[in-house]
Structures are given as C-alpha cells and as structure tokens.
Short mmCIF file of C-alpha atoms and ligand atoms in Angstrom, two decimals:
data_model
loop_
_atom_site.label_atom_id
_atom_site.label_comp_id
_atom_site.label_asym_id
_atom_site.label_seq_id
_atom_site.Cartn_x
_atom_site.Cartn_y
_atom_site.Cartn_z
CA UNK A 4 -2.46 17.56 14.64
CA UNK A 5 -2.58 18.88 11.07
CA UNK A 6 0.31 20.83 9.57
CA UNK A 7 1.08 22.83 6.43
CA UNK A 8 3.25 21.70 3.55
CA UNK A 9 6.01 24.06 4.69
CA UNK A 10 5.95 22.64 8.23
CA UNK A 11 5.99 19.10 6.85
CA UNK A 12 9.15 19.85 4.85
CA UNK A 13 10.84 21.52 7.82
CA UNK A 14 10.09 18.63 10.13
CA UNK A 15 11.31 16.05 7.66
CA UNK A 16 14.57 17.91 7.13
CA UNK A 17 15.00 18.03 10.94
CA UNK A 18 14.74 14.23 11.03
CA UNK A 19 11.18 14.06 12.38
CA UNK A 20 8.28 11.93 11.13
CA UNK A 21 5.18 13.30 9.41
CA UNK A 22 2.25 11.63 7.68
CA UNK A 23 1.74 12.62 4.05
CA UNK A 24 -1.02 11.98 1.55
CA UNK A 25 -0.25 10.06 -1.64
CA UNK A 26 -2.58 8.94 -4.42
CA UNK A 27 -2.70 5.44 -2.88
CA UNK A 28 -2.87 5.71 0.93
CA UNK A 29 -1.36 8.05 3.53
CA UNK A 30 2.31 7.36 4.25
CA UNK A 31 4.35 7.71 7.43
CA UNK A 32 7.34 9.61 6.07
CA UNK A 33 10.97 10.02 7.11
CA UNK A 34 14.16 10.84 5.26
CA UNK A 35 15.57 7.59 3.89
CA UNK A 36 19.13 8.38 4.99
CA UNK A 37 18.38 9.32 8.61
CA UNK A 38 18.88 6.24 10.80
CA UNK A 39 17.20 7.65 13.92
CA UNK A 40 14.15 8.72 11.90
CA UNK A 41 13.90 5.36 10.14
CA UNK A 42 14.18 3.54 13.48
CA UNK A 43 11.39 5.75 14.78
CA UNK A 44 9.10 4.60 11.94
CA UNK A 45 9.41 0.96 12.99
CA UNK A 46 8.83 1.89 16.61
CA UNK A 47 5.79 4.11 16.08
CA UNK A 48 4.09 1.63 13.73
CA UNK A 49 5.02 -1.42 15.77
CA UNK A 50 6.48 -2.81 12.57
CA UNK A 51 8.80 -5.85 12.59
CA UNK A 52 12.28 -4.95 11.35
CA UNK A 53 12.23 -7.77 8.81
CA UNK A 54 9.66 -5.77 6.84
CA UNK A 55 11.48 -3.28 4.59
CA UNK A 56 10.32 0.18 3.46
CA UNK A 57 9.56 1.66 0.04
CA UNK A 58 11.80 4.57 -0.96
CA UNK A 59 9.78 7.34 -2.59
CA UNK A 60 11.52 9.56 -5.13
CA UNK A 61 10.60 12.45 -7.38
CA UNK A 62 10.76 12.26 -11.17
CA UNK A 63 14.16 14.01 -11.38
CA UNK A 64 15.98 11.69 -9.00
CA UNK A 65 19.09 9.97 -10.34
CA UNK A 66 18.27 6.30 -9.77
CA UNK A 67 21.85 5.26 -10.50
CA UNK A 68 22.87 6.47 -7.04
CA UNK A 69 20.79 3.65 -5.53
CA UNK A 70 20.33 0.98 -8.19
CA UNK A 71 22.86 -1.57 -9.44
CA UNK A 72 21.67 -2.63 -12.90
CA UNK A 73 18.19 -2.68 -14.40
CA UNK A 74 16.42 -5.87 -15.46
CA UNK A 75 14.84 -5.97 -18.90
CA UNK A 76 11.54 -4.09 -18.90
CA UNK A 77 12.37 -1.91 -15.87
CA UNK A 78 12.51 1.30 -17.89
CA UNK A 79 9.36 0.34 -19.76
CA UNK A 80 7.56 0.01 -16.40
CA UNK A 81 8.86 3.33 -15.10
CA UNK A 82 8.01 5.05 -18.36
CA UNK A 83 4.46 3.66 -18.37
CA UNK A 84 3.49 3.88 -14.70
CA UNK A 85 5.59 6.64 -13.11
CA UNK A 86 4.69 8.88 -11.55
CA UNK A 87 2.06 6.51 -10.16
CA UNK A 88 1.13 3.58 -7.93
CA UNK A 89 3.76 1.06 -9.04
CA UNK A 90 6.69 0.01 -6.84
CA UNK A 91 9.67 -1.69 -8.49
CA UNK A 92 12.05 -3.99 -6.65
CA UNK A 93 15.51 -3.33 -8.13
CA UNK A 94 19.03 -4.53 -7.23
CA UNK A 95 20.55 -2.16 -4.68
CA UNK A 96 24.00 -0.62 -5.04
CA UNK A 97 26.20 -1.76 -2.18
CA UNK A 98 26.20 0.69 0.72
CA UNK A 99 23.62 3.00 -0.92
CA UNK A 100 20.88 2.57 1.68
CA UNK A 101 20.71 1.97 5.42
CA UNK A 102 20.33 -1.80 5.99
CA UNK A 103 17.23 -1.09 8.06
CA UNK A 104 15.49 0.46 5.04
CA UNK A 105 15.63 -2.70 2.90
CA UNK A 106 15.99 -5.26 5.71
CA UNK A 107 19.43 -6.09 4.31
CA UNK A 108 17.90 -7.66 1.18
CA UNK A 109 19.68 -7.57 -2.19
CA UNK A 110 17.01 -5.20 -3.57
CA UNK A 111 15.28 -1.92 -2.75
CA UNK A 112 11.70 -0.92 -3.40
CA UNK A 113 11.28 2.33 -5.37
CA UNK A 114 8.22 4.33 -6.21
CA UNK A 115 7.57 7.78 -7.70
CA UNK A 116 4.14 8.90 -6.43
CA UNK A 117 1.57 10.53 -8.68
CA UNK A 118 0.29 13.16 -6.26
CA UNK A 119 2.09 16.42 -7.12
CA UNK A 120 1.90 17.54 -3.47
CA UNK A 121 3.90 14.48 -2.39
CA UNK A 122 6.50 14.90 -5.12
CA UNK A 123 6.89 18.58 -4.39
CA UNK A 124 7.77 17.69 -0.79
CA UNK A 125 10.24 15.02 -1.93
CA UNK A 126 11.91 17.55 -4.24
CA UNK A 127 12.64 19.63 -1.13
CA UNK A 128 13.59 16.84 1.30
CA UNK A 129 15.20 14.18 -0.91
CA UNK A 130 13.94 10.57 -1.01
CA UNK A 131 11.51 9.54 1.74
CA UNK A 132 10.69 6.13 3.16
CA UNK A 133 6.93 5.84 3.59
CA UNK A 134 5.11 2.79 4.85
CA UNK A 135 1.36 3.13 5.03
CA UNK A 136 0.40 5.40 7.94
CA UNK A 137 -1.42 2.87 10.11
CA UNK A 138 -0.51 0.76 13.10
CA UNK A 139 1.12 -2.44 11.85
CA UNK A 140 -1.48 -5.00 10.75
CA UNK A 141 -4.42 -2.56 10.77
CA UNK A 142 -6.29 -1.11 7.76
CA UNK A 143 -4.32 1.57 5.92
CA UNK A 144 -5.29 5.23 6.21
CA UNK A 145 -7.03 6.94 3.31
CA UNK A 146 -7.82 10.22 5.12
CA UNK A 147 -5.94 12.49 7.54
CA UNK A 148 -8.54 11.60 10.19
CA UNK A 149 -7.61 7.91 9.91
CA UNK A 150 -3.99 8.82 10.61
CA UNK A 151 -5.01 10.90 13.63
CA UNK A 152 -7.13 8.03 14.90
CA UNK A 153 -4.11 5.67 14.85
CA UNK A 154 -1.36 7.98 16.04
CA UNK A 155 -3.04 10.86 17.91
CA UNK A 156 -0.77 13.87 18.34
CA UNK A 157 2.34 11.76 18.04
CA UNK A 158 2.45 12.15 14.25
CA UNK A 159 1.54 15.46 12.59
CA UNK A 160 -0.30 15.00 9.32
CA UNK A 161 -0.54 17.02 6.13
CA UNK A 162 -4.18 16.85 5.10
CA UNK A 163 -4.51 16.19 1.37
CA UNK A 164 -8.11 14.95 1.48
CA UNK A 165 -9.18 11.41 0.63
CA UNK A 166 -6.75 9.29 -1.36
CA UNK A 167 -7.83 8.82 -4.93
CA UNK A 168 -6.91 5.12 -5.31
CA UNK A 169 -7.40 4.13 -1.67
CA UNK A 170 -5.30 1.04 -2.39
CA UNK A 171 -1.54 0.64 -1.98
CA UNK A 172 0.86 0.57 -4.91
CA UNK A 173 1.43 -2.70 -6.74
CA UNK A 174 4.90 -4.13 -5.99
CA UNK A 175 6.66 -5.92 -8.85
CA UNK A 176 9.81 -8.04 -8.85
CA UNK A 177 11.93 -9.50 -11.64
CA UNK A 178 12.79 -13.16 -11.37
CA UNK A 179 13.96 -15.74 -13.93
CA UNK A 180 13.50 -13.51 -16.95
CA UNK A 181 10.08 -12.11 -16.09
CA UNK A 182 8.30 -9.55 -13.95
CA UNK A 183 5.89 -10.83 -11.30
CA UNK A 184 3.51 -9.22 -8.86
CA UNK A 185 4.93 -9.42 -5.33
CA UNK A 186 2.07 -7.42 -3.79
CA UNK A 187 -1.21 -6.72 -5.56
CA UNK A 188 -2.30 -3.09 -5.63
CA UNK A 189 -3.64 -0.16 -7.60
CA UNK A 190 -2.01 -1.18 -10.91
CA UNK A 191 -3.70 -4.35 -12.10
CA UNK A 192 -2.23 -7.51 -13.56
CA UNK A 193 -4.01 -6.67 -16.84
CA UNK A 194 -2.27 -3.27 -17.02
CA UNK A 195 1.12 -4.88 -16.39
CA UNK A 196 0.50 -7.50 -19.05
CA UNK A 197 -0.35 -4.74 -21.54
CA UNK A 198 2.84 -2.86 -20.78
CA UNK A 199 5.23 -5.83 -20.63
CA UNK A 200 3.61 -8.55 -22.79
CA UNK A 201 6.00 -11.56 -22.70
CA UNK A 202 8.11 -10.07 -19.93
CA UNK A 203 5.21 -10.39 -17.47
CA UNK A 204 4.22 -13.58 -15.68
CA UNK A 205 0.51 -12.99 -15.22
CA UNK A 206 -0.52 -16.47 -14.18
CA UNK A 207 0.20 -16.17 -10.51
CA UNK A 208 1.51 -13.94 -7.81
CA UNK A 209 5.18 -14.60 -7.13
CA UNK A 210 5.52 -17.52 -4.72
CA UNK A 211 6.98 -15.20 -2.12
CA UNK A 212 6.47 -17.73 0.65
CA UNK A 213 8.90 -20.15 -0.98
CA UNK A 214 11.65 -17.71 -1.86
CA UNK A 215 14.65 -17.38 0.46
CA UNK A 216 15.12 -14.63 1.37
CA UNK A 217 11.43 -13.76 0.97
CA UNK A 218 10.72 -11.46 -1.98
CA UNK A 219 8.24 -9.20 -0.20
CA UNK A 220 8.46 -9.85 3.54
CA UNK A 221 5.38 -7.75 4.39
CA UNK A 222 3.21 -10.22 2.53
CA UNK A 223 3.83 -12.86 5.18
CA UNK A 224 2.31 -10.79 7.96
CA UNK A 225 -1.28 -10.32 9.11
CA UNK A 226 -2.59 -7.26 7.32
CA UNK A 227 -5.32 -4.72 6.78
CA UNK A 228 -7.44 -6.16 9.60
CA UNK A 229 -10.12 -4.35 11.55
CA UNK A 230 -10.83 -5.51 15.11
CA UNK A 231 -14.13 -6.88 13.84
CA UNK A 232 -13.94 -10.46 12.56
CA UNK A 233 -14.89 -10.50 8.87
CA UNK A 234 -17.03 -13.33 7.54
CA UNK A 235 -16.71 -13.56 3.78
CA UNK A 236 -19.94 -14.46 2.07
CA UNK A 237 -20.41 -15.41 -1.61
CA UNK A 238 -24.19 -15.63 -1.24
CA UNK A 239 -25.28 -12.45 0.51
CA UNK A 240 -28.88 -13.67 0.75
CA UNK A 241 -27.60 -16.10 3.44
CA UNK A 242 -26.42 -13.30 5.73
CA UNK A 243 -28.40 -13.36 9.00
CA UNK A 244 -30.86 -10.54 9.68
CA UNK A 245 -29.70 -7.47 11.63
CA UNK A 246 -26.00 -8.02 10.76
CA UNK A 247 -23.28 -5.54 9.91
CA UNK A 248 -22.61 -5.93 6.18
CA UNK A 249 -19.68 -4.65 4.15
CA UNK A 250 -21.37 -4.47 0.77
CA UNK A 251 -22.89 -2.43 -1.98
CA UNK A 252 -25.47 0.32 -2.24
CA UNK A 253 -28.41 -0.88 -4.28
CA UNK A 254 -27.86 -4.54 -3.32
CA UNK A 255 -30.58 -6.15 -1.24
CA UNK A 256 -29.55 -7.60 2.12
CA UNK A 257 -31.71 -9.33 4.75
CA UNK A 258 -33.89 -7.09 6.94
CA UNK A 259 -32.24 -5.00 9.63
CA UNK A 260 -28.73 -5.24 8.18
CA UNK A 261 -26.51 -2.19 8.56
CA UNK A 262 -24.46 -1.35 5.46
CA UNK A 263 -20.78 -0.36 5.49
CA UNK A 264 -20.54 0.81 1.93
CA UNK A 265 -18.08 -0.20 -0.78
CA UNK A 266 -19.97 2.02 -3.24
CA UNK A 267 -22.46 1.17 -5.91
CA UNK A 268 -20.68 -1.72 -7.62
CA UNK A 269 -17.66 -0.20 -9.39
CA UNK A 270 -14.25 -1.68 -8.58
CA UNK A 271 -12.57 1.70 -8.46
CA UNK A 272 -15.06 2.88 -5.84
CA UNK A 273 -14.77 -0.31 -3.79
CA UNK A 274 -10.98 0.10 -3.70
CA UNK A 275 -11.29 3.73 -2.69
CA UNK A 276 -13.79 3.02 0.12
CA UNK A 277 -12.46 -0.29 1.43
CA UNK A 278 -10.24 0.86 4.30
CA UNK A 279 -12.70 3.53 5.45
CA UNK A 280 -15.43 0.86 5.60
CA UNK A 281 -13.23 -1.49 7.66
CA UNK A 282 -12.29 1.34 9.98
CA UNK A 283 -15.88 2.43 10.51
CA UNK A 284 -16.73 -1.12 11.67
CA UNK A 285 -14.27 -0.57 14.49
CA UNK A 286 -15.61 2.92 15.21
CA UNK A 287 -19.04 1.32 15.63
CA UNK A 288 -17.58 -1.34 17.94
CA UNK A 289 -18.77 -4.20 15.71
CA UNK A 290 -17.50 -7.59 16.89
CA UNK A 291 -18.00 -9.16 13.47
CA UNK A 292 -19.34 -8.31 10.03
CA UNK A 293 -20.38 -10.14 6.88
CA UNK A 294 -18.71 -9.16 3.62
CA UNK A 295 -20.60 -9.39 0.33
CA UNK A 296 -18.05 -11.16 -1.91
CA UNK A 297 -20.42 -11.64 -4.87
CA UNK A 298 -18.24 -9.66 -7.27
CA UNK A 299 -15.94 -10.48 -10.18
CA UNK A 300 -12.44 -11.89 -9.96
CA UNK A 301 -10.60 -9.70 -12.48
CA UNK A 302 -8.83 -6.36 -12.62
CA UNK A 303 -9.14 -4.22 -9.51
CA UNK A 304 -11.87 -6.48 -8.12
CA UNK A 305 -9.25 -9.17 -7.67
CA UNK A 306 -7.19 -6.77 -5.57
CA UNK A 307 -10.18 -5.82 -3.40
CA UNK A 308 -10.88 -9.53 -2.93
CA UNK A 309 -7.31 -10.24 -1.88
CA UNK A 310 -7.36 -7.42 0.68
CA UNK A 311 -10.64 -8.66 2.15
CA UNK A 312 -9.33 -12.23 2.33
CA UNK A 313 -6.24 -11.09 4.16
CA UNK A 314 -8.22 -8.77 6.44
CA UNK A 315 -10.40 -11.73 7.41
CA UNK A 316 -7.35 -13.84 8.25
CA UNK A 317 -8.28 -16.20 5.36
O1 TXA B 16 1.12 2.77 -1.92
C1 TXA B 16 2.07 2.44 -1.21
O2 TXA B 16 2.94 1.64 -1.58
C2 TXA B 16 2.14 3.07 0.19
C3 TXA B 16 2.31 4.57 0.03
C4 TXA B 16 2.45 5.30 1.33
O3 TXA B 16 3.35 4.85 -0.85
N1 TXA B 16 3.20 2.48 0.97
C5 TXA B 16 3.11 1.21 1.45
O4 TXA B 16 4.18 0.82 2.22
O5 TXA B 16 2.16 0.48 1.22
P1 TXA B 16 4.12 -0.47 3.20
O6 TXA B 16 5.38 -0.40 3.97
O7 TXA B 16 2.86 -0.46 3.95
O8 TXA B 16 4.20 -1.69 2.23
C6 TXA B 16 5.40 -1.92 1.48
C7 TXA B 16 5.48 -3.34 1.00
C8 TXA B 16 5.66 -4.34 2.13
O9 TXA B 16 4.93 -5.52 1.82
C9 TXA B 16 7.17 -4.60 2.11
O10 TXA B 16 7.49 -5.89 2.58
C10 TXA B 16 7.49 -4.44 0.63
O11 TXA B 16 6.63 -3.43 0.16
N2 TXA B 16 8.88 -4.02 0.44
C11 TXA B 16 9.43 -2.83 0.75
N3 TXA B 16 10.75 -2.83 0.49
C12 TXA B 16 11.04 -4.03 -0.03
C13 TXA B 16 12.24 -4.65 -0.48
N4 TXA B 16 13.42 -4.02 -0.47
N5 TXA B 16 12.16 -5.91 -0.94
C14 TXA B 16 10.98 -6.55 -0.95
N6 TXA B 16 9.82 -6.04 -0.54
C15 TXA B 16 9.84 -4.79 -0.07
MG1 MG B 17 1.17 -1.21 4.88
#
C-alpha cells in the first residue's frame, strides 16, 4: 500500500510504522521515543534485539540532547558528509534513548539523510529510527515495490522512486584516537581519509568481532542474502553455460547465460543496482547464480565486493 507524505507523517506521529525512501535504501521508520513502535520494528523485520537502530535526524536537531561528548573529528565528519550517507557512532547521554534503540550500548548511531523528502518528514515527526526496510538478513529495498514484496500491506510505503545510492550509509566509530569504518557503505574509505587525514585508520575495518561489547552488532549477522546461492567467480569465462549471472552489460559470458545486471562497469551503477539484481534472482526462482567478481578492489567497488561476499555467506 502506497501513501502520501502527509499520511506518512500522521501515521508516524500516531506511533505506527511506515517505510520511507532515503538516498541510500528504503527505511522502516518509527518515532525513536515510542517504545511500542520500536518494538514493532524488531517484530516486523524479524530482527534480533541485540542489533541496534540508527537514529535519523534533520539538520536543525540539537545533538546535545542525545550525545555525551564528541570525539575529535566528529564535527569535521558531520560538516563534510551531512546531510548524507554517513552514520556516526557517538557516546550516548544517559537516559536519552530507549535501551532497545541502541541495544543498551554506550553509544548511539546518528545519521542526517540527504534526501530532502526524508528530512522534511523528520522535521515534522522528530527523530526516527530506520533500519533498512527488508526482512532481516535479506537484500535491502531500493524501490517501494521491494518494500511491498517483503511486507505486503502490513507496512504502508511512501514511494520516492529508486534510491540514488542503493547502498546503506557507512557507519564510523571512534576508538583509540582514530575513526574507523564499522560498516562499509556509500561513503568510501578514500573519502573518509580525505576528510580526516591522520584521524582516520584506513588500513582495515574495525575488528568488530573482537570488541566487547561488539562495535556494530549487525555486522555479525547473515546479511543481504537472496534465496539463491551465490557463487563468486573471479574468472567469468569459467562460468558454466546457461547459468544465471550477476554481472555487467557489455561483458561476454558463456552461451545461454542469463544476465542480472550490475550496469555497464561503473561502481556507482553497480552499487545502485545490486539489491535489485539479487532480488530479481529470487523473483525468477533461481536456485543459484554466478557472480562476476572481476572488478577492482578500491573505492565503491570494495563496498560492492563486501556486500556480495556477505550475501554469498563467504
Ligand atoms: O543507509 C542506512 O544506514 C539505512 C537507511 C534506512 O538509513 N539504514 C540501515 O539500518 O542500514 P540497518 O539497521 O539496516 O543497519 C544499521 C547498522 C547495523 O549494522 C547496526 O548494528 C548498526 O548500524 N548500529 C546501529 N546502532 C548502533 C549502535 N548504537 N552501535 C553500534 N552499531 C549500531
Ligand atoms: Mg539492514
């Protein structure tokens, strides 16, 4: 069921859930301070309660009501990337958020989305929690139709067209004097290094598996997976004939292969098309598919690679 912006605002204020477009992926939105609505998010998505939610704010919001102290470089990051697809983990002020929102962790995740439509709703409702609008573990939704496919009439959706980035926000955390990537996403490691220079640890993703409590609990879970088993393939010429192939227009695959397109070889296009391609494998009932992994390992390509590795259960 699709609804107008006005209806979306009314429902949110009443404590109901709606799906909203953002520049990254569609989000399943609820007011951040409404316990029943937040509980409903976990239920509807089938999301484990150990996996906390990003709080989405507009550009006018007074962060001091939620945040207890800002690590070096935090304002630089907000200034450079907000509004936009960067999520900052920041120390939470005691009692400022429902424990369910941040899984009782010492930090909250904050993001100010780029899409004006999203921010205009937040200006009317106050901060919203918004996990990606997909069933837990499945590919994210980059169109209103994807949301309807996952949730049917249960969740009304505001149709804002296809998401421009098609890739979730990058989540960054501050630890031992530097910022690290806790979840790769639409803002690349190279962009963060440019903005932060010495304050950014670019060498590796934060070792979230070894931290206690975990820095970004969602990263431990199975993610982004279609029902089809993905077989990652560095040498696409070795793909068997007549296979389903997640790959590129203009590339040559063995005879009879059916292409699920990631565009014509630009990273930005591959990111934008990735979840739709994985979802259309399922629509076609494919049991497995080969993925053409013969692309670079830098910038946004690295993010696309990571998503495909996780989707394959790598
Ligand atoms: O682009 C996005 O970020 C989208 C759109 C809708 O804004 N949202 C999104 O939310 O991707 P979700 O819930 O699918 O992913 C949020 C990630 C999870 O890995 C979660 O564990 C992590 O952020 N996260 C959220 N709050 C956190 C917190 N307080 N501490 C550590 N990690 C947190
Ligand atoms: Mg998600």
